[in-house]
Amino acid sequence: MKMQENISLKPYNTFGVDVQSKYFAEVRSLEELIETLKFSNSKKLPLLFLGGGSNILLTKDFEGLAIRLNLKGIMEEIIDDNQILVNAKGGENWHQFVMFCLDKNYGGLENLSLIPGNVGTSPMQNIGAYGTEIKDIFVSCKVLNLETLEIETFNLEQCKFGYRDSIFKQQGKGKYVILEVTFRLTRKNHKIDVEYGAIQSELEKMGITNPTIQDVSKAVISIRKSKLPDPKVIGNAGSFFKNPTIPVSQFGALKQQFENIPGYPNGDFVKVPAGWLIEQAGWKGKQIGNVASNQLQALVIINATGNATGKEIFDFSTMIIDSVKEKYGIELEREVNII
């Protein structure tokens, strides 16, 4: 483990924002991590953990210790003829992990293909896409308690998963770092989930009527590539906002005023697509200075020139929030973590 000082974090966040961290270390083992944490404790430094850097917006220089978690390794444990436990260390790239499982014909992760980031950050916001969420295949995760430096295990119930939410974003925020995650996947009797309309349409284009899990993954990858810019080409963090959930009564009132507003019922609430709200408020493809809303998917904010500061991106997102609230009375919530 090598401790560095005054290091640019531009290579470590998918927005490509150029801010500096007073200290920086990349750790490849639990021992290195604990050694690094003892250093930070001795200097009473604030901590910033970096995984794939895909769900953060850095708005200023960080006056503490940024730790890049590079813990690697995948283990498998067969349960029975149909089920297998697959454990991945936190530093494994999420999409590469999904591809590893699909190559072995393990089902359950296919709808989550091509999501940026690392395995260790996946439970934090209960990542999800196209009808699947982490909680659907999650078994447990091992974490390091940052106060006691002891390893603890959280099961599904203890993680308190919600929509893009978990205990690690609420009561446990800043208290733990996720070291590894275990998933329960299928070996043969796969549950194929193609209820999401876009997947069905993509499979039809591919001429597939009886899809495999690999076919579903290919469809998801094709859809994501057609809508979402590659962060290696243009800085972004994927979906910047959560899809808001509003009471049925509020949705009914909006439907009378805006008859085309889409909504997906969920008990006493209705989920409204944030991308639709942003587009209808006139933001799709709109650029102000160095920042823009993506032309293909308004939910994505991009570092259009490559020179945007974190503050510019944050201010742009605030203008979108204010605009949508003024038109629809709905306050969007940022999905991206603001640092």
Short mmCIF file of C-alpha atoms in Angstrom, two decimals, residues 28-318:
data_model
loop_
_atom_site.label_atom_id
_atom_site.label_comp_id
_atom_site.label_asym_id
_atom_site.label_seq_id
_atom_site.Cartn_x
_atom_site.Cartn_y
_atom_site.Cartn_z
CA ARG A 28 -5.77 -4.67 -2.67
CA SER A 29 -6.32 -6.62 0.55
CA LEU A 30 -8.11 -6.41 3.88
CA GLU A 31 -4.76 -5.98 5.61
CA GLU A 32 -3.88 -2.98 3.42
CA LEU A 33 -7.32 -1.50 4.05
CA ILE A 34 -6.97 -1.76 7.82
CA GLU A 35 -3.45 -0.29 7.66
CA THR A 36 -4.81 2.62 5.62
CA LEU A 37 -7.68 3.19 8.04
CA LYS A 38 -5.31 3.25 11.00
CA PHE A 39 -3.33 5.97 9.18
CA SER A 40 -6.50 8.01 8.64
CA ASN A 41 -7.57 7.54 12.27
CA SER A 42 -4.19 8.78 13.50
CA LYS A 43 -4.63 11.98 11.51
CA LYS A 44 -8.42 12.16 12.02
CA LEU A 45 -9.00 12.39 8.27
CA PRO A 46 -12.42 12.23 6.61
CA LEU A 47 -12.74 9.22 4.30
CA LEU A 48 -13.94 8.82 0.72
CA PHE A 49 -14.25 5.29 -0.66
CA LEU A 50 -14.00 4.93 -4.42
CA GLY A 51 -15.26 1.87 -6.25
CA GLY A 52 -15.99 2.30 -9.94
CA GLY A 53 -16.63 6.02 -9.34
CA SER A 54 -19.91 5.73 -11.23
CA ASN A 55 -22.40 7.07 -8.71
CA ILE A 56 -20.66 10.11 -7.27
CA LEU A 57 -20.38 13.77 -8.10
CA LEU A 58 -17.29 15.44 -6.68
CA THR A 59 -18.04 19.13 -6.19
CA LYS A 60 -14.81 20.27 -4.50
CA ASP A 61 -11.34 19.18 -3.45
CA PHE A 62 -11.39 16.48 -0.76
CA GLU A 63 -9.46 17.39 2.39
CA GLY A 64 -9.10 13.84 3.58
CA LEU A 65 -8.12 10.34 2.46
CA ALA A 66 -9.62 8.85 -0.71
CA ILE A 67 -9.36 5.05 -0.74
CA ARG A 68 -9.76 3.10 -3.94
CA LEU A 69 -10.96 -0.40 -3.10
CA ASN A 70 -9.39 -2.95 -5.44
CA LEU A 71 -10.27 -6.18 -3.62
CA LYS A 72 -10.61 -8.96 -6.22
CA GLY A 73 -11.82 -12.57 -6.28
CA ILE A 74 -14.89 -14.72 -7.08
CA MET A 75 -15.92 -17.93 -5.28
CA GLU A 76 -18.72 -20.37 -6.04
CA GLU A 77 -20.62 -22.81 -3.78
CA ILE A 78 -23.18 -25.20 -5.24
CA ILE A 79 -26.31 -25.54 -3.08
CA ASP A 80 -28.30 -28.06 -5.14
CA ASP A 81 -29.10 -29.04 -8.72
CA ASN A 82 -30.54 -25.62 -9.44
CA GLN A 83 -28.99 -23.12 -7.05
CA ILE A 84 -25.50 -21.75 -6.55
CA LEU A 85 -24.02 -19.12 -4.27
CA VAL A 86 -21.55 -16.80 -6.00
CA ASN A 87 -19.42 -14.52 -3.85
CA ALA A 88 -17.56 -11.58 -5.35
CA LYS A 89 -15.10 -9.20 -3.70
CA GLY A 90 -16.03 -5.53 -3.64
CA GLY A 91 -13.45 -4.42 -6.21
CA GLU A 92 -14.74 -6.66 -8.99
CA ASN A 93 -16.18 -4.72 -11.93
CA TRP A 94 -19.96 -5.21 -11.90
CA HIS A 95 -20.51 -5.87 -15.61
CA GLN A 96 -17.51 -8.21 -15.84
CA PHE A 97 -18.93 -10.11 -12.87
CA VAL A 98 -22.31 -10.41 -14.62
CA MET A 99 -20.56 -11.70 -17.75
CA PHE A 100 -18.60 -14.23 -15.65
CA CYS A 101 -21.89 -15.59 -14.30
CA LEU A 102 -23.58 -15.68 -17.71
CA ASP A 103 -20.61 -17.52 -19.23
CA LYS A 104 -21.23 -20.23 -16.63
CA ASN A 105 -24.99 -20.11 -17.33
CA TYR A 106 -25.83 -18.77 -13.87
CA GLY A 107 -29.15 -16.90 -14.02
CA GLY A 108 -30.45 -13.90 -12.08
CA LEU A 109 -28.14 -11.05 -13.05
CA GLU A 110 -28.84 -10.79 -16.78
CA ASN A 111 -31.23 -7.82 -16.50
CA LEU A 112 -28.49 -5.93 -14.64
CA SER A 113 -25.97 -6.13 -17.50
CA LEU A 114 -23.80 -3.12 -18.36
CA ILE A 115 -24.55 -1.18 -15.16
CA PRO A 116 -21.38 0.79 -14.36
CA GLY A 117 -19.55 0.46 -11.07
CA ASN A 118 -18.16 -2.29 -8.86
CA VAL A 119 -19.73 -5.17 -6.94
CA GLY A 120 -19.03 -3.51 -3.57
CA THR A 121 -21.22 -0.52 -4.29
CA SER A 122 -24.13 -2.53 -5.75
CA PRO A 123 -25.95 -3.11 -2.42
CA MET A 124 -25.57 0.50 -1.30
CA GLN A 125 -28.33 1.76 -3.55
CA ASN A 126 -29.93 -1.59 -4.37
CA ILE A 127 -29.04 -1.19 -8.06
CA GLY A 128 -31.77 -2.20 -10.45
CA ALA A 129 -32.84 -2.19 -14.07
CA TYR A 130 -35.51 -3.70 -16.32
CA GLY A 131 -37.55 -5.32 -13.56
CA THR A 132 -34.68 -6.69 -11.44
CA GLU A 133 -33.02 -5.34 -8.29
CA ILE A 134 -30.07 -6.52 -6.22
CA LYS A 135 -32.42 -7.55 -3.41
CA ASP A 136 -33.97 -10.21 -5.68
CA ILE A 137 -30.80 -12.32 -5.71
CA PHE A 138 -28.91 -10.96 -2.67
CA VAL A 139 -27.94 -13.31 0.18
CA SER A 140 -25.49 -11.35 2.32
CA CYS A 141 -22.51 -9.01 2.36
CA LYS A 142 -19.44 -8.77 4.53
CA VAL A 143 -18.54 -5.30 5.70
CA LEU A 144 -15.79 -3.68 7.72
CA ASN A 145 -17.00 -1.60 10.64
CA LEU A 146 -14.97 1.60 10.30
CA GLU A 147 -15.14 2.35 14.02
CA THR A 148 -14.19 -1.05 15.45
CA LEU A 149 -12.27 -2.34 12.37
CA GLU A 150 -14.14 -5.64 12.80
CA ILE A 151 -15.85 -7.62 10.03
CA GLU A 152 -19.64 -7.94 10.21
CA THR A 153 -22.16 -9.76 8.01
CA PHE A 154 -25.45 -8.23 6.85
CA ASN A 155 -28.24 -10.47 5.55
CA LEU A 156 -31.07 -9.44 3.24
CA GLU A 157 -33.36 -8.21 6.02
CA GLN A 158 -30.61 -6.28 7.79
CA CYS A 159 -29.74 -4.37 4.61
CA LYS A 160 -33.23 -2.76 4.60
CA PHE A 161 -33.35 -2.48 0.82
CA GLY A 162 -35.71 0.03 -0.74
CA TYR A 163 -35.95 1.75 -4.11
CA ARG A 164 -32.30 2.74 -4.79
CA ASP A 165 -31.83 2.63 -1.06
CA SER A 166 -30.37 0.54 1.77
CA ILE A 167 -29.13 0.81 5.33
CA PHE A 168 -25.77 1.88 3.88
CA LYS A 169 -27.34 5.11 2.62
CA GLN A 170 -29.34 5.66 5.80
CA GLN A 171 -28.43 4.65 9.40
CA GLY A 172 -25.21 2.96 8.27
CA LYS A 173 -23.96 5.77 6.05
CA GLY A 174 -20.26 6.35 6.60
CA LYS A 175 -20.06 3.53 9.17
CA TYR A 176 -19.15 0.58 6.96
CA VAL A 177 -17.26 -0.38 3.83
CA ILE A 178 -18.55 -3.37 1.83
CA LEU A 179 -15.84 -5.99 1.31
CA GLU A 180 -17.73 -8.73 -0.59
CA VAL A 181 -21.24 -9.71 -1.66
CA THR A 182 -22.89 -13.13 -2.01
CA PHE A 183 -25.70 -13.80 -4.51
CA ARG A 184 -28.03 -16.80 -4.96
CA LEU A 185 -28.28 -17.63 -8.66
CA THR A 186 -29.89 -20.40 -10.70
CA ARG A 187 -28.01 -23.11 -12.61
CA LYS A 188 -30.73 -24.37 -14.95
CA ASN A 189 -34.36 -23.48 -14.09
CA HIS A 190 -33.89 -19.82 -14.88
CA LYS A 191 -36.63 -17.26 -14.36
CA ILE A 192 -36.63 -15.25 -17.59
CA ASP A 193 -37.94 -11.74 -16.94
CA VAL A 194 -38.81 -9.93 -20.17
CA GLU A 195 -41.91 -8.09 -18.93
CA TYR A 196 -40.19 -4.76 -19.43
CA GLY A 197 -41.49 -3.54 -22.80
CA ALA A 198 -38.13 -2.40 -24.14
CA ILE A 199 -36.65 -5.89 -23.66
CA GLN A 200 -39.55 -7.50 -25.51
CA SER A 201 -39.15 -5.07 -28.41
CA GLU A 202 -35.40 -5.65 -28.57
CA LEU A 203 -35.82 -9.44 -28.56
CA GLU A 204 -38.35 -9.15 -31.38
CA LYS A 205 -35.80 -7.14 -33.38
CA MET A 206 -33.29 -9.90 -32.73
CA GLY A 207 -35.83 -12.48 -33.97
CA ILE A 208 -35.90 -14.31 -30.64
CA THR A 209 -39.16 -15.74 -29.26
CA ASN A 210 -37.78 -18.14 -26.62
CA PRO A 211 -34.95 -16.18 -25.02
CA THR A 212 -32.13 -17.55 -22.88
CA ILE A 213 -30.58 -15.55 -20.06
CA GLN A 214 -27.76 -14.70 -22.46
CA ASP A 215 -30.30 -13.35 -24.99
CA VAL A 216 -31.87 -11.15 -22.29
CA SER A 217 -28.43 -9.81 -21.40
CA LYS A 218 -27.67 -9.01 -25.05
CA ALA A 219 -31.00 -7.19 -25.36
CA VAL A 220 -30.35 -5.16 -22.19
CA ILE A 221 -26.84 -4.26 -23.36
CA SER A 222 -28.20 -3.14 -26.74
CA ILE A 223 -30.89 -0.97 -25.09
CA ARG A 224 -28.44 0.63 -22.66
CA LYS A 225 -25.91 1.35 -25.39
CA SER A 226 -28.60 2.98 -27.53
CA LYS A 227 -29.76 5.27 -24.71
CA LEU A 228 -26.83 5.85 -22.39
CA PRO A 229 -23.51 7.49 -23.28
CA ASP A 230 -20.33 5.55 -22.56
CA PRO A 231 -18.61 7.28 -19.58
CA LYS A 232 -15.24 6.45 -21.17
CA VAL A 233 -16.25 8.69 -24.07
CA ILE A 234 -18.31 11.38 -22.35
CA GLY A 235 -18.45 11.95 -18.59
CA ASN A 236 -21.66 10.89 -16.86
CA ALA A 237 -22.94 8.85 -13.92
CA GLY A 238 -25.85 7.12 -15.63
CA SER A 239 -29.29 8.00 -14.27
CA PHE A 240 -28.84 11.16 -12.22
CA PHE A 241 -32.31 11.18 -10.62
CA LYS A 242 -34.59 8.62 -9.01
CA ASN A 243 -38.00 7.99 -10.53
CA PRO A 244 -40.36 9.79 -8.12
CA THR A 245 -43.18 7.94 -6.35
CA ILE A 246 -46.30 10.00 -5.66
CA PRO A 247 -49.71 9.28 -4.06
CA VAL A 248 -52.45 7.94 -6.35
CA SER A 249 -54.55 11.05 -5.66
CA GLN A 250 -51.75 13.37 -6.78
CA PHE A 251 -51.20 11.33 -9.93
CA GLY A 252 -54.92 11.44 -10.69
CA ALA A 253 -54.92 15.22 -10.45
CA LEU A 254 -51.86 15.44 -12.74
CA LYS A 255 -53.51 13.06 -15.21
CA GLN A 256 -56.41 15.47 -15.59
CA GLN A 257 -54.01 18.28 -16.43
CA PHE A 258 -51.42 16.25 -18.39
CA GLU A 259 -53.28 13.32 -19.93
CA ASN A 260 -50.14 11.75 -21.43
CA ILE A 261 -48.22 11.53 -18.15
CA PRO A 262 -47.09 7.90 -17.68
CA GLY A 263 -47.30 6.13 -14.34
CA TYR A 264 -46.73 2.69 -12.88
CA PRO A 265 -49.06 1.82 -9.95
CA ASN A 266 -47.49 0.45 -6.77
CA GLY A 267 -50.10 0.05 -4.04
CA ASP A 268 -51.24 3.49 -2.86
CA PHE A 269 -48.53 5.16 -4.92
CA VAL A 270 -47.59 5.64 -8.56
CA LYS A 271 -44.05 5.72 -9.92
CA VAL A 272 -43.56 8.41 -12.56
CA PRO A 273 -40.59 8.21 -14.98
CA ALA A 274 -38.22 11.06 -14.13
CA GLY A 275 -36.86 11.05 -17.69
CA TRP A 276 -40.33 11.87 -19.06
CA LEU A 277 -40.81 14.72 -16.59
CA ILE A 278 -37.39 16.20 -17.42
CA GLU A 279 -37.97 15.90 -21.16
CA GLN A 280 -41.43 17.49 -20.97
CA ALA A 281 -39.97 20.34 -18.92
CA GLY A 282 -37.74 21.10 -21.92
CA TRP A 283 -34.38 19.78 -20.73
CA LYS A 284 -33.67 16.91 -23.11
CA GLY A 285 -30.50 17.76 -25.04
CA LYS A 286 -30.28 21.21 -23.42
CA GLN A 287 -26.78 22.51 -22.69
CA ILE A 288 -25.68 25.29 -20.37
CA GLY A 289 -21.95 25.99 -20.38
CA ASN A 290 -20.05 22.73 -19.98
CA VAL A 291 -23.04 20.65 -18.85
CA ALA A 292 -25.97 19.14 -20.75
CA SER A 293 -28.87 16.73 -20.48
CA ASN A 294 -28.28 13.78 -22.79
CA GLN A 295 -30.04 13.99 -26.17
CA LEU A 296 -31.20 10.36 -26.05
CA GLN A 297 -32.10 10.03 -22.36
CA ALA A 298 -32.97 13.16 -20.40
CA LEU A 299 -32.37 11.34 -17.11
CA VAL A 300 -28.63 11.42 -17.82
CA ILE A 301 -26.58 14.57 -17.18
CA ILE A 302 -23.31 14.75 -19.11
CA ASN A 303 -20.00 16.57 -18.84
CA ALA A 304 -20.55 17.86 -22.38
CA THR A 305 -17.19 19.52 -22.95
CA GLY A 306 -15.11 17.39 -20.60
CA ASN A 307 -14.26 20.53 -18.62
CA ALA A 308 -17.25 20.78 -16.29
CA THR A 309 -16.70 21.28 -12.59
CA GLY A 310 -18.70 19.34 -10.05
CA LYS A 311 -20.40 22.57 -8.98
CA GLU A 312 -21.52 23.27 -12.56
CA ILE A 313 -23.06 19.80 -12.79
CA PHE A 314 -24.73 20.16 -9.40
CA ASP A 315 -26.15 23.59 -10.29
CA PHE A 316 -27.47 22.21 -13.60
CA SER A 317 -29.24 19.41 -11.73
CA THR A 318 -30.76 21.97 -9.34
#
